[in-house]
Coordinates of C-alpha atoms in Angstrom, one line a residue:
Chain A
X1 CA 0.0 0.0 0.0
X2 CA 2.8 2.2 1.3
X3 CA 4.8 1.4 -1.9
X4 CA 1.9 2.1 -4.4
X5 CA 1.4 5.8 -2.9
X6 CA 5.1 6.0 -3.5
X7 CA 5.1 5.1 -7.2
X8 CA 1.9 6.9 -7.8
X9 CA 3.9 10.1 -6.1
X10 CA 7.4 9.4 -8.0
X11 CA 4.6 8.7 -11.8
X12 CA 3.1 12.3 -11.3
X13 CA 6.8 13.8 -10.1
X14 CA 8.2 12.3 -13.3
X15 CA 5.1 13.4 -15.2
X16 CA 5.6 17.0 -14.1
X17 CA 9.0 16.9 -14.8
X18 CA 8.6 15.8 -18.3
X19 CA 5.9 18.4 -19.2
X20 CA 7.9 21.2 -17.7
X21 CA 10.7 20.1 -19.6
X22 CA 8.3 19.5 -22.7
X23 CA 7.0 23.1 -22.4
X24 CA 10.7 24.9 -21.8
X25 CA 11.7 23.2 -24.9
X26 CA 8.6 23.5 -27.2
X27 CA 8.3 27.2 -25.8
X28 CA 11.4 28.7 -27.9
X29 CA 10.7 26.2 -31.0
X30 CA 7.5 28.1 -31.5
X31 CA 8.7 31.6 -30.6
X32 CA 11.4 30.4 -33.1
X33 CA 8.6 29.4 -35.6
X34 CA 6.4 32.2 -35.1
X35 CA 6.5 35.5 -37.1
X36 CA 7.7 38.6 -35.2
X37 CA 5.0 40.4 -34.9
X38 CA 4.8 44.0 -36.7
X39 CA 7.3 42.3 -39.4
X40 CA 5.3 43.5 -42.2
X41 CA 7.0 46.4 -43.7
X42 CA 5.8 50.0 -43.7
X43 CA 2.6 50.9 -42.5
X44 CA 2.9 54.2 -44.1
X45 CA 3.9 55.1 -47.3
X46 CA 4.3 58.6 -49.7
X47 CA 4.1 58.5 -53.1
X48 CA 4.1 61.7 -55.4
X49 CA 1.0 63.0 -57.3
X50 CA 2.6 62.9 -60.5
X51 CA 3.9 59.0 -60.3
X52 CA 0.0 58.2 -61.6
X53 CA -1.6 59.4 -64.5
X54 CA -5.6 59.6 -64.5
X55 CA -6.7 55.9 -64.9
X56 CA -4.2 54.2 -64.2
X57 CA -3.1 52.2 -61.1
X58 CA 0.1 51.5 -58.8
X59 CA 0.5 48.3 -57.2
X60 CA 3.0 48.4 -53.8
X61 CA 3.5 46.4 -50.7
X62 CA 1.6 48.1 -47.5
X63 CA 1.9 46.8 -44.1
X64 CA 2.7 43.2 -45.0
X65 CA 0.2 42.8 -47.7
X66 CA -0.5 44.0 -51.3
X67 CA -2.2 47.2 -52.1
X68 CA -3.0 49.2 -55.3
X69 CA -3.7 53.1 -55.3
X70 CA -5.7 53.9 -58.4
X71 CA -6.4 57.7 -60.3
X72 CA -9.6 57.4 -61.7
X73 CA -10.6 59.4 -64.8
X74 CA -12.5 61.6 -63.1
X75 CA -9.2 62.5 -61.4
X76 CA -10.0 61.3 -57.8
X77 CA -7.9 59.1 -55.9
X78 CA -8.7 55.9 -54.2
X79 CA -6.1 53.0 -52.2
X80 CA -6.8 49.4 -51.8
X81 CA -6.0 46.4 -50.5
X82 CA -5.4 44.4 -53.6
X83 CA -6.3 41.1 -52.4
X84 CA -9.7 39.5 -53.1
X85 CA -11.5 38.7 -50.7
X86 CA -12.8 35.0 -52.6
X87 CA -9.6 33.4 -51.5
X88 CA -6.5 36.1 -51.6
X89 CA -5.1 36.0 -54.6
X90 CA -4.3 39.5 -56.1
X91 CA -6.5 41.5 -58.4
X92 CA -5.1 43.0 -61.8
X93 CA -5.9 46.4 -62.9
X94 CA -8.2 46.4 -66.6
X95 CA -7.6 50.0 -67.7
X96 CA -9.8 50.0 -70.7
X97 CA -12.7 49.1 -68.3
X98 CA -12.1 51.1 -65.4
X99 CA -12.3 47.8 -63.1
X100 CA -10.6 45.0 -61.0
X101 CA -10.4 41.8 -62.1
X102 CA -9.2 38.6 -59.8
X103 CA -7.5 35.9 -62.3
X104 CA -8.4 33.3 -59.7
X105 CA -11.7 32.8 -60.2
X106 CA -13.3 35.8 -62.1
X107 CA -14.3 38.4 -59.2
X108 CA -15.1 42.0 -60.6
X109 CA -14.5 45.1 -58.2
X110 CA -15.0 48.8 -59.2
X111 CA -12.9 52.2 -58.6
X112 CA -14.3 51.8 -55.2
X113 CA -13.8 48.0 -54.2
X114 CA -16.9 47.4 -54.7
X115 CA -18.0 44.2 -55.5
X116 CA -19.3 44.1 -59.3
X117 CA -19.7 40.1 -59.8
X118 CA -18.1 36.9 -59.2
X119 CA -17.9 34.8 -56.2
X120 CA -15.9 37.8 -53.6
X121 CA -18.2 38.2 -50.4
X122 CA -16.6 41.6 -49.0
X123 CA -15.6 44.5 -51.1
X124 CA -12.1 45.3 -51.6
X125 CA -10.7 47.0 -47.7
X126 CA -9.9 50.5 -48.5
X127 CA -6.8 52.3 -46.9
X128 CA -7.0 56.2 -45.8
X129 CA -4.8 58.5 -47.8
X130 CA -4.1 62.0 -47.5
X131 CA -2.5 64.5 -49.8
X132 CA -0.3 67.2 -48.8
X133 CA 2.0 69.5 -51.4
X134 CA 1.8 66.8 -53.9
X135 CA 2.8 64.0 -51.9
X136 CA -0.1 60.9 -51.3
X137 CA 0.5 59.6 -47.8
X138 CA -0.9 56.1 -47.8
X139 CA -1.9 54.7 -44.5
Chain D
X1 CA -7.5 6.4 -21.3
X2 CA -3.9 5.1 -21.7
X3 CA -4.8 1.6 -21.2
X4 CA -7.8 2.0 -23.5
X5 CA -5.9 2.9 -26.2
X6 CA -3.2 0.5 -26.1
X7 CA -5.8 -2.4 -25.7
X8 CA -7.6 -0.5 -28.9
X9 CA -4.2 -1.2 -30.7
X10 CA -3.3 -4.6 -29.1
X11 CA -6.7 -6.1 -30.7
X12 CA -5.9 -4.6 -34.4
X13 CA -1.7 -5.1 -34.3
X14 CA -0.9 -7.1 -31.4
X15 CA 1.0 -4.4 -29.6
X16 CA 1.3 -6.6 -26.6
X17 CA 3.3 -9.1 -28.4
X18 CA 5.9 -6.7 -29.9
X19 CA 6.3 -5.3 -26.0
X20 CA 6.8 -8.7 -24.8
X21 CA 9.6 -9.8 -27.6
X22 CA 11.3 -5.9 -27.4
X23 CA 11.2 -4.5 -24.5
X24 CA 9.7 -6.7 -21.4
X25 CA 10.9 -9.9 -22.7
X26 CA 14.4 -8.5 -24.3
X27 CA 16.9 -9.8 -21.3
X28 CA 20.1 -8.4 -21.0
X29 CA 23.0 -9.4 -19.3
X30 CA 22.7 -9.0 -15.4
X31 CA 26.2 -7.5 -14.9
X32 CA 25.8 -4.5 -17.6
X33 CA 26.9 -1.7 -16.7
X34 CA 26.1 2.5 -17.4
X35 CA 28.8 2.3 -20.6
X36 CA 26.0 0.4 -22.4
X37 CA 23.6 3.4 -22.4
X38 CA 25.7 5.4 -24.8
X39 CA 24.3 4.1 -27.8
X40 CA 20.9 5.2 -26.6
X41 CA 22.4 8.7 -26.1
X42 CA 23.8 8.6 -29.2
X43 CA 20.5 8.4 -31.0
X44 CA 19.1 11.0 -28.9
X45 CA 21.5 13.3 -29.9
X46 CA 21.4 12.3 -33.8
X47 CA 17.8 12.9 -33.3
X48 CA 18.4 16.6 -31.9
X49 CA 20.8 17.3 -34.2
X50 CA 18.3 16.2 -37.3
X51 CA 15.8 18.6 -35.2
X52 CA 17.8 21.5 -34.9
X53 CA 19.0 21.2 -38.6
X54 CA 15.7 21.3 -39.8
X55 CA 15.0 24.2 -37.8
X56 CA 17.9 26.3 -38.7
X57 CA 16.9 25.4 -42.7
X58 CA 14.0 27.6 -42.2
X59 CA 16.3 30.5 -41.9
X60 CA 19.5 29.4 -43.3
X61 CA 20.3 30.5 -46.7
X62 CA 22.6 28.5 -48.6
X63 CA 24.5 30.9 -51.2
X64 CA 27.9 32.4 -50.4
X65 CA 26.6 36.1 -50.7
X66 CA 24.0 35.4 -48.1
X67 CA 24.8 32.5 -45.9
X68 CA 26.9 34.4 -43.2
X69 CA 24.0 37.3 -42.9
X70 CA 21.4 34.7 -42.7
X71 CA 23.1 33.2 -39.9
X72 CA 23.8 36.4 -38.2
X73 CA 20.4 37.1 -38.7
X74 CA 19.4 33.5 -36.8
X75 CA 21.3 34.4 -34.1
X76 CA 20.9 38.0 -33.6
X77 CA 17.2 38.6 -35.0
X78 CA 15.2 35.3 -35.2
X79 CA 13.5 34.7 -31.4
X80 CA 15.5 32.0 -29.8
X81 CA 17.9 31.5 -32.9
X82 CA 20.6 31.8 -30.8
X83 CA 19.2 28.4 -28.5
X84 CA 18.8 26.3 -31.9
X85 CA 22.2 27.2 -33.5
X86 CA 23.9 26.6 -30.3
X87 CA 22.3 23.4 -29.6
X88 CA 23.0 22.7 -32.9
X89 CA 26.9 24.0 -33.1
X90 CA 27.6 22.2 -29.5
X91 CA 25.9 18.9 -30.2
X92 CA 27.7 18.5 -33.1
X93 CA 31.1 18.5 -30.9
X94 CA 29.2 16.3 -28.1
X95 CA 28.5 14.0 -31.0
X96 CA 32.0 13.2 -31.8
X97 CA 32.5 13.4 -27.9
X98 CA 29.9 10.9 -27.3
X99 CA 30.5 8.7 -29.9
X100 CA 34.7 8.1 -29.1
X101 CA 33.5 7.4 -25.5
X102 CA 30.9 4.5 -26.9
X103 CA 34.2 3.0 -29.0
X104 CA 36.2 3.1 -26.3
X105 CA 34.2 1.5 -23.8
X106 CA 33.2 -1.0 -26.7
X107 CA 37.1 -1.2 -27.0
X108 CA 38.0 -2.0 -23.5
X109 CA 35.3 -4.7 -22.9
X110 CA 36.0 -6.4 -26.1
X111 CA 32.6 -6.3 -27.3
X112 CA 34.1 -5.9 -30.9
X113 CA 35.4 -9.5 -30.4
X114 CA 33.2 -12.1 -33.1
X115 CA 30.5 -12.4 -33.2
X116 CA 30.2 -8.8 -32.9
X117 CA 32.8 -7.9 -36.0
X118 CA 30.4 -6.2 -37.9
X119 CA 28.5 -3.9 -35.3
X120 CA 32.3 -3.0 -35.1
X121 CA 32.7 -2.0 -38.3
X122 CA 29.4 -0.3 -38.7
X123 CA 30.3 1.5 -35.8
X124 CA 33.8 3.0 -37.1
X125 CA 32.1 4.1 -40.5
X126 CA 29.5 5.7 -38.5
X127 CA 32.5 7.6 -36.9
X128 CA 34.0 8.6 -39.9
X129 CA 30.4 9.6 -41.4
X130 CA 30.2 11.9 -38.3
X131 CA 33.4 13.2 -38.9
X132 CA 32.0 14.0 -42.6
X133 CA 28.6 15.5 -41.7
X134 CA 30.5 18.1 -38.7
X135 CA 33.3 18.6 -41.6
X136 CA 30.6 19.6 -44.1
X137 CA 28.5 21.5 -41.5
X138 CA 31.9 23.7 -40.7
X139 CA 31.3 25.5 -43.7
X140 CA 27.9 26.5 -43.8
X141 CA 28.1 30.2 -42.1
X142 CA 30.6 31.2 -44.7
X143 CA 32.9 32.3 -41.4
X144 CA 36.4 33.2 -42.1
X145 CA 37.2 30.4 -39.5
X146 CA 34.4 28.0 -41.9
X147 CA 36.2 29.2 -45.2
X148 CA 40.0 28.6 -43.9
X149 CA 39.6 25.8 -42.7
X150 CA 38.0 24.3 -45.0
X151 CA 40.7 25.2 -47.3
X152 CA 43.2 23.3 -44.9
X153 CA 40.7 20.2 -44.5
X154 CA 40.2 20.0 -48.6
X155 CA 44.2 21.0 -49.6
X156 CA 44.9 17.8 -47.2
X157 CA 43.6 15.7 -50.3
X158 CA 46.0 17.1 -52.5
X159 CA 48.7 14.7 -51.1
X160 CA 47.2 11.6 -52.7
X161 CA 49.7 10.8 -55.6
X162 CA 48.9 11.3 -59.2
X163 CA 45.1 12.4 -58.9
X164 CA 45.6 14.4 -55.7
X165 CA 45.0 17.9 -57.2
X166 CA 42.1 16.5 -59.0
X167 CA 40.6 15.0 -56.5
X168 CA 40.6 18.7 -54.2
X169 CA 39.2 20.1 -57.6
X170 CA 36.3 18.1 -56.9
X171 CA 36.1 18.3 -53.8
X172 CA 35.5 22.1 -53.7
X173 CA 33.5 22.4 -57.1
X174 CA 36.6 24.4 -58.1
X175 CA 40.2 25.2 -57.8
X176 CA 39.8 27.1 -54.5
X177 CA 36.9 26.9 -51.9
X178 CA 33.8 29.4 -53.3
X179 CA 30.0 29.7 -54.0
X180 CA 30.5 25.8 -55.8
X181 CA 31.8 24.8 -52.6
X182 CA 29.4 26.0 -50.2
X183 CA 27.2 24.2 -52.9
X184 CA 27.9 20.8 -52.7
X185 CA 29.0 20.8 -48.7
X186 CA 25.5 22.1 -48.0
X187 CA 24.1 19.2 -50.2
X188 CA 26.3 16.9 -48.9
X189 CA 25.4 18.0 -44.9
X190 CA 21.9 18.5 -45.0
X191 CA 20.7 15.5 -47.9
X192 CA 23.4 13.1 -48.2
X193 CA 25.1 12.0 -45.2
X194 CA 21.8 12.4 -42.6
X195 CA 20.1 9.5 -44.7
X196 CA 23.7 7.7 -45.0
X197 CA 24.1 8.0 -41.3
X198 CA 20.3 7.3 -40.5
X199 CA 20.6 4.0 -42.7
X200 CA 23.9 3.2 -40.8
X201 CA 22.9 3.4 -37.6
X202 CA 19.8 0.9 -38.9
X203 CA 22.0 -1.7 -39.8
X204 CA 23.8 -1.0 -36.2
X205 CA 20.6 -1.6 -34.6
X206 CA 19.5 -4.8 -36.6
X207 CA 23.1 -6.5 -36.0
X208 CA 23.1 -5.5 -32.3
X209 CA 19.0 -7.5 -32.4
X210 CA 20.6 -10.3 -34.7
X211 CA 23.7 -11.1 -32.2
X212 CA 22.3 -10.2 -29.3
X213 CA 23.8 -7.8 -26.7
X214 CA 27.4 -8.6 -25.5
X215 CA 28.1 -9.1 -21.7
X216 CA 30.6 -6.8 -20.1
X217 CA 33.8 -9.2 -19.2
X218 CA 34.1 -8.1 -15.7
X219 CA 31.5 -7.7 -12.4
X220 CA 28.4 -10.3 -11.5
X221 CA 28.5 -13.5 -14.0
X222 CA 27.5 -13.0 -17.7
X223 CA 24.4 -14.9 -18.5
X224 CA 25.5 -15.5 -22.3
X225 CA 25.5 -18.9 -24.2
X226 CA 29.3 -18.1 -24.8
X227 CA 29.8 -17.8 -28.9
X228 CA 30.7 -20.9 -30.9
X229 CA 31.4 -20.1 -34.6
X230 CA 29.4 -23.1 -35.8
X231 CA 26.3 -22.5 -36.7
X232 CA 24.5 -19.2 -36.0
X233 CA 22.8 -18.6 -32.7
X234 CA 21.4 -15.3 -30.9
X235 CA 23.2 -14.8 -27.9
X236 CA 20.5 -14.2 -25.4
X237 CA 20.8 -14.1 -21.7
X238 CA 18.5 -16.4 -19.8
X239 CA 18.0 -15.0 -16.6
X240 CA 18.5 -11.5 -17.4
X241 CA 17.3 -8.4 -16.8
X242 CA 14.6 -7.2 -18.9
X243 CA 15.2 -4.0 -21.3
X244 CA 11.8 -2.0 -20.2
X245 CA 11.7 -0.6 -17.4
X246 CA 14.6 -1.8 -16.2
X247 CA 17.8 -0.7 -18.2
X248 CA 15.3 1.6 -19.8
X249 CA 15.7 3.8 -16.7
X250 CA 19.8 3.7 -16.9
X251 CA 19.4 5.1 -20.4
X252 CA 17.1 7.8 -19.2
X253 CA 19.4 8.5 -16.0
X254 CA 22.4 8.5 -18.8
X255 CA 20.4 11.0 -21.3
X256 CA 19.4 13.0 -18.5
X257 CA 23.2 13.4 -17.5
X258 CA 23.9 14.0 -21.3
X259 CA 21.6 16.9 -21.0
X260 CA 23.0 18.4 -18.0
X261 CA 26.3 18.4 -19.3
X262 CA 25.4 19.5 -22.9
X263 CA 23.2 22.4 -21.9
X264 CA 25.7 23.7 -19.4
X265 CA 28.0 24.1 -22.4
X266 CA 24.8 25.5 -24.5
X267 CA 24.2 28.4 -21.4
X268 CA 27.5 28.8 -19.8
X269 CA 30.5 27.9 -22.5
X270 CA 28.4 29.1 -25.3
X271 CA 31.8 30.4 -27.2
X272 CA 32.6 26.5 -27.4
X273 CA 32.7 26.0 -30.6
X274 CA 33.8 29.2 -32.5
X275 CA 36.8 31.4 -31.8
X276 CA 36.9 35.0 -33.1
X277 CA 37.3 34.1 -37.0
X278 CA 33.5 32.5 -36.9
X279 CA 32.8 35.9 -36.6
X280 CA 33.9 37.7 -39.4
X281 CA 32.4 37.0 -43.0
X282 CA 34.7 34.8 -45.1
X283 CA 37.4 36.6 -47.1
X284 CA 38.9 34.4 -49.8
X285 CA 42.0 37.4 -50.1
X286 CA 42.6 37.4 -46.5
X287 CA 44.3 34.4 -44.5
X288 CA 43.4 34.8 -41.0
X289 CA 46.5 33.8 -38.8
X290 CA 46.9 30.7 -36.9
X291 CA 43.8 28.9 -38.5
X292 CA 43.0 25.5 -36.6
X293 CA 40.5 22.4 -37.7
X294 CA 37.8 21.4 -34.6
X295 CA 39.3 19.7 -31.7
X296 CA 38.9 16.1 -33.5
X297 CA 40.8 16.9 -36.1
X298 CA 43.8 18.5 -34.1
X299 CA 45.4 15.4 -34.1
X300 CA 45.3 14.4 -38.1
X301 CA 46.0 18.0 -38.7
X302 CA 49.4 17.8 -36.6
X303 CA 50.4 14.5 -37.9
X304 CA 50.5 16.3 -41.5
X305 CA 52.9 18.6 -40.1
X306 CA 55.4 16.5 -38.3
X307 CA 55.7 14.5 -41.1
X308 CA 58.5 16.2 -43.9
X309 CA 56.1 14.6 -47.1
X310 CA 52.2 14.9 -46.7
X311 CA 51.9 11.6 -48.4
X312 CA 53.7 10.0 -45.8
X313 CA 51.3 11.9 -42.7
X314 CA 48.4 11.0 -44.7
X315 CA 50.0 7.5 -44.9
X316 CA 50.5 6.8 -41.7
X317 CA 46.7 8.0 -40.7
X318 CA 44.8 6.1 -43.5
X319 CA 47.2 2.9 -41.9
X320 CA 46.0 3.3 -38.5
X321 CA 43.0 4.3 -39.3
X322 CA 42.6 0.9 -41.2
X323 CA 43.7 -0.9 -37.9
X324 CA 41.3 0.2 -36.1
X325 CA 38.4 -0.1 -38.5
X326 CA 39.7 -4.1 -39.1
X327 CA 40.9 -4.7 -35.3
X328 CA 38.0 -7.2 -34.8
X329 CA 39.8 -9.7 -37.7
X330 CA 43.2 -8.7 -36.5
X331 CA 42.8 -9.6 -32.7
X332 CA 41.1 -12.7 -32.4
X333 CA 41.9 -14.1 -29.1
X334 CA 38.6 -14.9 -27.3
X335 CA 39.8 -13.2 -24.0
X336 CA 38.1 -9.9 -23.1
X337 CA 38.8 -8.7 -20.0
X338 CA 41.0 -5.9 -20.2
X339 CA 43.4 -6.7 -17.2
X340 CA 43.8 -10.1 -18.6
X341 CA 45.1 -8.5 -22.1
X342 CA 48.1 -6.4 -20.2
X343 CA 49.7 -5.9 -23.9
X344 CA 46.5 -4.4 -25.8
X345 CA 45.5 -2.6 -22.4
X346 CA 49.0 -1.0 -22.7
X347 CA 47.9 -0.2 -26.6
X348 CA 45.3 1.4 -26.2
X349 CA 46.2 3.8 -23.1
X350 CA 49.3 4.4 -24.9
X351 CA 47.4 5.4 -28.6
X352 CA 44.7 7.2 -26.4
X353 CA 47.6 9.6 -24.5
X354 CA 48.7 10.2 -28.4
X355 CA 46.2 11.4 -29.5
X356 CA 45.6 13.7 -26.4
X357 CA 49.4 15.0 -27.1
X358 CA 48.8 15.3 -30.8
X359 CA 46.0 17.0 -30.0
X360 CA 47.2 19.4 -27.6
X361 CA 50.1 19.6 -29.8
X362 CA 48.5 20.9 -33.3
X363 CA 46.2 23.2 -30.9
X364 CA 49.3 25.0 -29.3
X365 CA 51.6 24.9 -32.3

C-alpha cells in the first residue's frame, strides 16, 4: 500500500517533470517558428502625385500585404488592399474598363472596391490617404 | 484512457506481443553496466541534431553572398535562434564526444570480439560519417574560420599521388573553396550524409537485435551462451534483466546526465565551438592567422605537419586508421577482459595519450 502511494507520487513527479521540460523546450521552438509580430514592412507610405496618371493604377507592398492606389478618370484618388476577398489571390488592374479583375476565379471590383460580380463576399478593404503639397501619404 | 488505447491497438496489431519480444521480454546481461547506455544517447543526440538542422533550414540560406548574414540574422534577430544554432553547433562536438566514448568503452570490454565484428565496423564508418557530416557543416556560415579551414581540410587531399589535385578540384567544385563549394557541402550535410548515417545506424541496430547484446567481461557472471562459430545462434541471456523498465531507466538516467552536461555548455560555455574568425564573414583574399581544424581533427591536422612529405602523414593516418576499422579480424583471441590483455591494455592507453598529445600539440603549435 505504502509502496503504491510511493510510485503513484514518484509517476506524477516524473510526469511534471517531463511536461515542464516539454513546455521549456517546445516554448522557444514556437517563438522560433512564429513571425515577429509587426514584421510587415511599412505601415505608411508617400508617393508623389505625378507618379500616376488619370486611370491608371500602382501596385505596392503596405503593411505586409498588397495594395493598389488607383487615379480614376475623373481624377479622384482611391487606395486598396489588392487582395480578393474569394480566397487572396491579387486582383489586376483592366484599364480599358475602369475595373478590378481577380485571375483566380473571375471576381469584378470597381474604382471603389466594390464588388461588381463573381464569387468575392466583401468589397475590396480601403486604406485612408491623405495628400499634402503633392505627396499621397498612404496609410 | 492510456490503457484504452493501447488495448484499442493490441486487438488490431498485437502491440502486446511486440512489447513482450522488445522491450519486457528482451533480457540483457545481469552485470551491464552505465557504458551500455551510450548508444541510446547517441540516438538522442542524432535525433536533436536532425531537429535543430531542420530548424535552422527555415532561416539558413545556402549561397555564399548570403549565408553568413542569414546566420547572423538566426542568431541575432530570429527569437531564440541563438538556442537552436547553439544546440546545434555544441551537439555537433558532443557527438563526436559521445561517440569516441561508446568506441572506447566498446574497446575495453571487447565487445568488438566475433561475433560482434560487424557492429564494429558499422560502428567506425558511422564515426567517420560523423566526422563527414560536422566537416561539411563547418562551412555552412561562410565564417572566415568555416572558409579557412576548409581550405586546410580539402588542400589535405591534395597529397594523394597522381590524382591528388584532382581529387581537391572536386572536392571544392573548383580550384579554390567558393559559391561551388558552399554548394555541394550544404548538399552533402543536410541531404546526403543524414540518410547515409540514419541507414547506418539501422544496420547497427539490426546487428546489435541479430547477435544479441554482448556481456561486459568483468562484475556479476555474464548470462550469455558463450559464442561458438558453428552455426548461428542469438546470444540471449537467460535469466537476465529485462530491457523496459529496467535498463530503460539507466538510459534515461544517462540522457538525463547527457543533457545536463550538454546544456551547461549550451548556457554557460556558449563560445565552445567558434573562436573569433566565426565571426567575421569569409574573405577568400585574407588568410586569417593561426587557422585550426575542430578539436577532433587537431590530431590528423598535426600528424601532417610532423611529417616532412604529406603523403607520408596521410599514410600513416589512412594505416591506422585501417587498424582500427579491421581490429575485430586482427585480434582474435577470445579473452576480453581488459586486465587479462596487459599488452592491448598498454595499446590502447598508450594510442589514447597520443592522440591527447597530438591534440594538444596541433592546438598549441
Amino acid at each position: 500500500m505504502e509502496n503504491e502511494g510511493r510510485r503513484k507520487f514518484l509517476g506524477v513527479c516524473v510526469a511534471g517533470a517531463t511536461a515542464a521540460a516539454a513546455v521549456a523546450a517546445g516554448y522557444p521552438v514556437f517563438r522560433y517558428l512564429a513571425p515577429k509580430s509587426g514584421q510587415g514592412g511599412a505601415a505608411k507610405l508617400v508617393i508623389p502625385v505625378g507618379e500616376l496618371k488619370e486611370g491608371d493604377a500602382k501596385f505596392f507592398e503596405f503593411a505586409g500585404s498588397s495594395a493598389v492606389l488607383i487615379k480614376t478618370k475623373s481624377g479622384e484618388l482611391v487606395a486598396l488592399s489588392a487582395v480578393c476577398t474569394h480566397l487572396g489571390c491579387i486582383v489586376q488592374w483592366v484599364k480599358e474598363k475602369q475595373q478590378f479583375l481577380c485571375p483566380c476565379h473571375g471576381g469584378q471590383f470597381s474604382t471603389d472596391g466594390t464588388v461588381l460580380g463573381g464569387p468575392p463576399p466583401r468589397p475590396l478593404a480601403k486604406i485612408p490617404l491623405t495628400v499634402t503639397e503633392g505627396n499621397i501619404t498612404i496609410g | 484512457m492510456l490503457k484504452r488505447l493501447y488495448r484499442w491497438l493490441d486487438l488490431r496489431i498485437g502491440v502486446g506481443e511486440i512489447v513482450e519480444k522488445e522491450l519486457t521480454g528482451y533480457l540483457l546481461p545481469r552485470n551491464i553496466n552505465e557504458w551500455y547506455s551510450l548508444g541510446s544517447v547517441l540516438l538522442v543526440i542524432f535525433a536533436l541534431q536532425v531537429i535543430t538542422g531542420m530548424l535552422l533550414m527555415i532561416y539558413y540560406v545556402p549561397d555564399a553572398d548570403k549565408a553568413f548574414k542569414s546566420v547572423t540574422f538566426i542568431m541575432n534577430e530570429v527569437p531564440y535562434g541563438w538556442l537552436i544554432r547553439l544546440c546545434h553547433a555544441v551537439g555537433s562536438n558532443m557527438m563526436v564526444a559521445v561517440l569516441i566514448l561508446h568506441m572506447l568503452s566498446t574497446l575495453l570490454m571487447g565487445s568488438y570480439k566475433a561475433p560482434r565484428e560487424l557492429n564494429w565496423v558499422t560502428g567506425f564508418t558511422l564515426l567517420a560519417l560523423v566526422q563527414g557530416i560536422s566537416l561539411t557543416g563547418y562551412l555552412a556560415p561562410w565564417s572566415q574560420l568555416s572558409f579557412w579551414a576548409t581550405t586546410v581540410a580539402t588542400n589535405s587531399a591534395s597529397a594523394v599521388p597522381v590524382v591528388g589535385p584532382y581529387l581537391v578540384e572536386f572536392l571544392r567544385g573548383g580550384k579554390l573553396v567558393g559559391p561551388p563549394t558552399l554548394g555541394r557541402f550544404f548538399a552533402l550535410h543536410a541531404a546526403v550524409l543524414p540518410v547515409v548515417i540514419a541507414a547506418v545506424i539501422g544496420a547497427h541496430l539490426f546487428l546489435l537485435k541479430r547477435t544479441g547484446i554482448s556481456a561486459p567481461p568483468f562484475g556479476r557472471e555474464g548470462t550469455a551462451n558463450p559464442f561458438e562459430a558453428q552455426q548461428y545462434h542469438y546470444q540471449g541471456h537467460p535469466g537476465g534483466i529485462p530491457f523496459f523498465p529496467n535498463y530503460v531507466l539507466q538510459d534515461l538516467t544517462s540522457i538525463s546526465i547527457y543533457f545536463a552536461v550538454f546544456l551547461a555548455v549550451v548556457f554557460f560555455w556558449p563560445g565552445m565551438p567558434f573562436t573569433p574568425d566565426a565571426f567575421v564573414p569569409a574573405d577568400p583574399f585574407k588568410t586569417p592567422a593561426h587557422i585550426k581544424p575542430e578539436w577532433y581533427f587537431l590530431a590528423n591536422y598535426q600528424t601532417l605537419k610532423i611529417f616532412p612529405s604529406e603523403l607520408l602523414g596521410l599514410s600513416v593516418q589512412a594505416a591506422a586508421m585501417t587498424f582500427l576499422a579491421l581490429l575485430p579480424f586482427i585480434d582474435r583471441s577470445p579473452e576480453r577482459h581488459p586486465l587479462k590483455r596487459p599488452v592491448f591494455l598498454t595499446l590502447v592507453i598508450a594510442g589514447i595519450l597520443l592522440w591527447i598529445a597530438l591534440s594538444v600539440w596541433g592546438h598549441l603549435s
